[in-house]
Short mmCIF file of C-alpha atoms in Angstrom, two decimals:
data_model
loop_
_atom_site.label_atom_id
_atom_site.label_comp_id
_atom_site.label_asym_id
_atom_site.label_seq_id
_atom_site.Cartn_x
_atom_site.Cartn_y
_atom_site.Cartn_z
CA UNK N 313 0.00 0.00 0.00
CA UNK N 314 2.67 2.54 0.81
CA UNK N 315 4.42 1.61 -2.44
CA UNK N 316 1.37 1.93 -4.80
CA UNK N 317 -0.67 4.47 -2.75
CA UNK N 318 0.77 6.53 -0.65
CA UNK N 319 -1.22 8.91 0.43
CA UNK N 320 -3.39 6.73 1.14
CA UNK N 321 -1.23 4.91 3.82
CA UNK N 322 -1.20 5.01 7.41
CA UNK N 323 1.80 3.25 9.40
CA UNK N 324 1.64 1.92 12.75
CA UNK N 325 3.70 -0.15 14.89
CA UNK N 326 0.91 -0.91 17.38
CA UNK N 327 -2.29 0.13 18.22
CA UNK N 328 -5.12 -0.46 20.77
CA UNK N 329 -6.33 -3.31 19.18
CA UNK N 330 -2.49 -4.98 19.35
CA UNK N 331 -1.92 -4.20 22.53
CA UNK N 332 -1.10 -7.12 25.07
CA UNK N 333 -4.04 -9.12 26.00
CA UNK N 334 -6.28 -7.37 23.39
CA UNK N 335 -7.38 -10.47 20.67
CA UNK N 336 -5.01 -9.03 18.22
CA UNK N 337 -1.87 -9.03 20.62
CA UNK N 338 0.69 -7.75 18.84
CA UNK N 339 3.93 -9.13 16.85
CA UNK N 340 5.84 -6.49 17.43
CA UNK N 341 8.69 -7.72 20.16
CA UNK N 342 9.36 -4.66 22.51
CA UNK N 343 13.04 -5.09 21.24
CA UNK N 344 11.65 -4.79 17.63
CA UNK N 345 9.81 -1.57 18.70
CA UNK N 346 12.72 1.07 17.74
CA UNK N 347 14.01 -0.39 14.67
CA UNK N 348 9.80 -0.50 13.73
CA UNK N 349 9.22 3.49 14.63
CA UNK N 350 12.62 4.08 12.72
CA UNK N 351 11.39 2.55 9.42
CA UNK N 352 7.35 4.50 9.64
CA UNK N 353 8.98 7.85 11.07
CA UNK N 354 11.83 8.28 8.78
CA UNK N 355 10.69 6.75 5.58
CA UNK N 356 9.22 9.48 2.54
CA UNK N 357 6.10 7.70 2.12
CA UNK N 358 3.05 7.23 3.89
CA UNK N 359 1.60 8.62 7.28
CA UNK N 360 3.05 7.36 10.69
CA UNK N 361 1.21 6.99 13.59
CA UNK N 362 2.33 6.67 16.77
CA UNK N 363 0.80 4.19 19.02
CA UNK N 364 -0.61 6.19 22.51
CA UNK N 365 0.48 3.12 24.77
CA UNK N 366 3.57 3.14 23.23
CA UNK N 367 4.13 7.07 24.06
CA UNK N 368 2.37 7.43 27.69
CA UNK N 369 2.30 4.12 28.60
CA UNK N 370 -0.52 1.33 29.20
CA UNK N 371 -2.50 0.55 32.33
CA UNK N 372 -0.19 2.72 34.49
CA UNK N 373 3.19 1.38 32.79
CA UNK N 374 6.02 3.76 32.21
CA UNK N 375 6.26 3.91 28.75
CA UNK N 376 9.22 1.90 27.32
CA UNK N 377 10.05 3.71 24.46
CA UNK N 378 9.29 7.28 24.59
CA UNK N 379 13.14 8.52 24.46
CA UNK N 380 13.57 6.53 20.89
CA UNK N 381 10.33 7.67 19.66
CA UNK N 382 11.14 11.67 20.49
CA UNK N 383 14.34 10.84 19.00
CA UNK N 384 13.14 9.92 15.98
CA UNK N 385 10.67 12.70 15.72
CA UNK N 386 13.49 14.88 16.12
CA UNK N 387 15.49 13.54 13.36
CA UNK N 388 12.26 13.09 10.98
CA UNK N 389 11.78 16.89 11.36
CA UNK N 390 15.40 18.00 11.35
CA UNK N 391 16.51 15.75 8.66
CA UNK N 392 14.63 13.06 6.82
CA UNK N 393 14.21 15.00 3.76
CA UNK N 394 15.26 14.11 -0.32
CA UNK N 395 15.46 11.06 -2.21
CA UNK N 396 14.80 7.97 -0.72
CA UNK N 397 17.27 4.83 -1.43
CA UNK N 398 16.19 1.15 -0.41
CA UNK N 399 18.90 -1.47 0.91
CA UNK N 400 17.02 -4.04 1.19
CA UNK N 401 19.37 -6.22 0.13
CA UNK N 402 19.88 -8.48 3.08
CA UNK N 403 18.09 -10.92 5.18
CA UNK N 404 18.77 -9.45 8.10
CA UNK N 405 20.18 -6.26 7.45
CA UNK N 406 18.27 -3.65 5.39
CA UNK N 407 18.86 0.42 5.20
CA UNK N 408 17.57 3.09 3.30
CA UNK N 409 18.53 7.03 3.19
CA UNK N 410 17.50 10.21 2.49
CA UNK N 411 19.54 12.29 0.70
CA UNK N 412 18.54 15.58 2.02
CA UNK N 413 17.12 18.74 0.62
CA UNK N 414 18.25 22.38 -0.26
CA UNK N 415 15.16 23.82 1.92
CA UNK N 416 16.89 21.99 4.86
CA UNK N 417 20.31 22.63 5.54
CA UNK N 418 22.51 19.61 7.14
CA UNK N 419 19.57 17.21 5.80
CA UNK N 420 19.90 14.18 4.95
CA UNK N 421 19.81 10.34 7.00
CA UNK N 422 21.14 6.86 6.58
CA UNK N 423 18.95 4.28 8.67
CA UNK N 424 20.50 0.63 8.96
CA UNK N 425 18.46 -1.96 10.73
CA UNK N 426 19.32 -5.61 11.98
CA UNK N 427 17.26 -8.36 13.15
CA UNK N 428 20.24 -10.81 13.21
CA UNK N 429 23.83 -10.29 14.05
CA UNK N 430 25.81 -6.89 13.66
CA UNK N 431 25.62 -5.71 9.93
CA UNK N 432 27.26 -3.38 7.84
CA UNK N 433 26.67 -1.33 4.14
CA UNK N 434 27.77 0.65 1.99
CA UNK N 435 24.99 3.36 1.47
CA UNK N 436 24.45 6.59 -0.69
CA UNK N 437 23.61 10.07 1.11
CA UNK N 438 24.48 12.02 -2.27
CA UNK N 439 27.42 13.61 -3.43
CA UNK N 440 26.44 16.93 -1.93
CA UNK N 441 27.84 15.46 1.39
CA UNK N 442 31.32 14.13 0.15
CA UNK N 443 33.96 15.27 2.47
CA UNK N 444 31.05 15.41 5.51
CA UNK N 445 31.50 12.99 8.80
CA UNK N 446 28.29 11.54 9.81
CA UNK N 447 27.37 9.84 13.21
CA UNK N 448 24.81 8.06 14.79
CA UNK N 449 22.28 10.01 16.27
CA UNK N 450 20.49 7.24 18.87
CA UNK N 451 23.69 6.60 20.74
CA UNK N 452 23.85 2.50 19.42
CA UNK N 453 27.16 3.54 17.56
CA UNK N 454 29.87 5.41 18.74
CA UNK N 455 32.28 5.17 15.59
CA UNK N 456 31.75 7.67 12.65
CA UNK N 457 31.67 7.86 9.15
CA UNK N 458 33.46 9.71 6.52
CA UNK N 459 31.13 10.13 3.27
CA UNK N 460 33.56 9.65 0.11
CA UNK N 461 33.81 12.03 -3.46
CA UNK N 462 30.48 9.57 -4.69
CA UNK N 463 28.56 9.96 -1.33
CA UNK N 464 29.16 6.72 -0.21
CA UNK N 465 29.68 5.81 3.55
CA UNK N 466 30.14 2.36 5.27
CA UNK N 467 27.12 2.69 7.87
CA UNK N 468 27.42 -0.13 10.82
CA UNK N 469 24.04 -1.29 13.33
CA UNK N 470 24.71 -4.01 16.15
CA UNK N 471 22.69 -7.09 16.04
CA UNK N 472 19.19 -6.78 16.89
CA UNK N 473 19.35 -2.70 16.45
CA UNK N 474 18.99 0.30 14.87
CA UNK N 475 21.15 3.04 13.87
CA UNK N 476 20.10 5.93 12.56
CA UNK N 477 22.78 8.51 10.85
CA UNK N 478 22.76 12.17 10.32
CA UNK N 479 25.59 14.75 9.65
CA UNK N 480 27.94 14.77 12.68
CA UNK N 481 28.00 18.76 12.37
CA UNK N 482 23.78 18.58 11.88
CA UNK N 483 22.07 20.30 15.00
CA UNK N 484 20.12 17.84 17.47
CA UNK N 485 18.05 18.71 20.32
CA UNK N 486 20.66 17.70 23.05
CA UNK N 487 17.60 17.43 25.63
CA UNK N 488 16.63 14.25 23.22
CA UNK N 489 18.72 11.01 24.46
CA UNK N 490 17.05 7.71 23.23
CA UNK N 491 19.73 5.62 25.29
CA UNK N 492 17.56 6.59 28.64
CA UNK N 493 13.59 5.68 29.22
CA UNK N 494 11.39 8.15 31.13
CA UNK N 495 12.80 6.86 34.38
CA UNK N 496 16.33 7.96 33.34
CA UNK N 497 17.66 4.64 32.84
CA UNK N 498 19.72 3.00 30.44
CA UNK N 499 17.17 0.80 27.71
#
């Protein structure tokens, strides 16, 4: 659907009706969860939606994963803007980016995802960022990466993860720090 008709597409990762105990219980493993928001927040096409339980918490839970999700939001307004390139390439590790746009200076965001063991690839962010040094913006990677004269970069995730890439010189709310939940803790 988000392929053929997007605009007529509306992503989730959960809803009420998914929810634990609900008859549709969800899929979606918690440690799933990021890597899921990642893919509907940063992607061109369609209409994310962002699951209330999943935000503010169910039944009096904390929520789990309201430091990613604000992340993400961040980066989606800040920076997933352009051309879209798919890397789904792998079994278990795909990526796409976004090249960036003119109207949005230090654009531009490579997103590689694992459901396996740590992955790597080589992914295009556009020439207009040779030169640039990029990191990762969720805090799963410490290394960085250099973009080359073709706008290549070698972008890594650790197994089971999500990293998320943006201009190392790109502004970022500093208050936004997906490595903690609500409760201040290390996820």
């Amino acid at each position: 659907l988000v392929q053929n008709h997007p605009t007529l597409a509306v992503t989730f990762v959960d809803n009420h009706d998914s929810q634990w105990g609900s008859s549709l219980q969800s899929a979606v493993k918690d440690w799933f969860k990021p890597s899921a928001y990642a893919l509907i927040l940063l992607m061109k096409d369609g209409y994310p939606c962002i699951f209330y339980g999943d935000y503010y918490g169910v039944s009096g839970n904390p929520p789990v994963h309201r430091g990613i999700i604000d992340n993400l939001l961040e980066i989606r307004k800040n920076h997933a803007y352009g051309e879209q390139n798919y890397y789904f390439d792998h079994p278990n590790t795909i990526g796409f980016t976004r090249v960036g746009d003119e109207q949005h200076p230090k654009s531009g965001v490579a997103v590689l995802i694992s459901n396996g063991e740590n992955g790597d690839k080589v992914m295009n962010v556009g020439k207009q960022h040779a030169g640039e040094t990029w990191k990762e913006a969720t805090g799963n990677v410490e290394e960085t990466v250099t973009i080359d004269d073709e706008g290549n970069g070698r972008f890594i995730v650790h197994g089971g993860n999500v990293a998320v890439w943006i201009p190392e010189d790109a502004p970022q709310d500093p208050k936004q720090d997906a490595r903690k939940d609500d409760a201040g803790e290390e996820s």
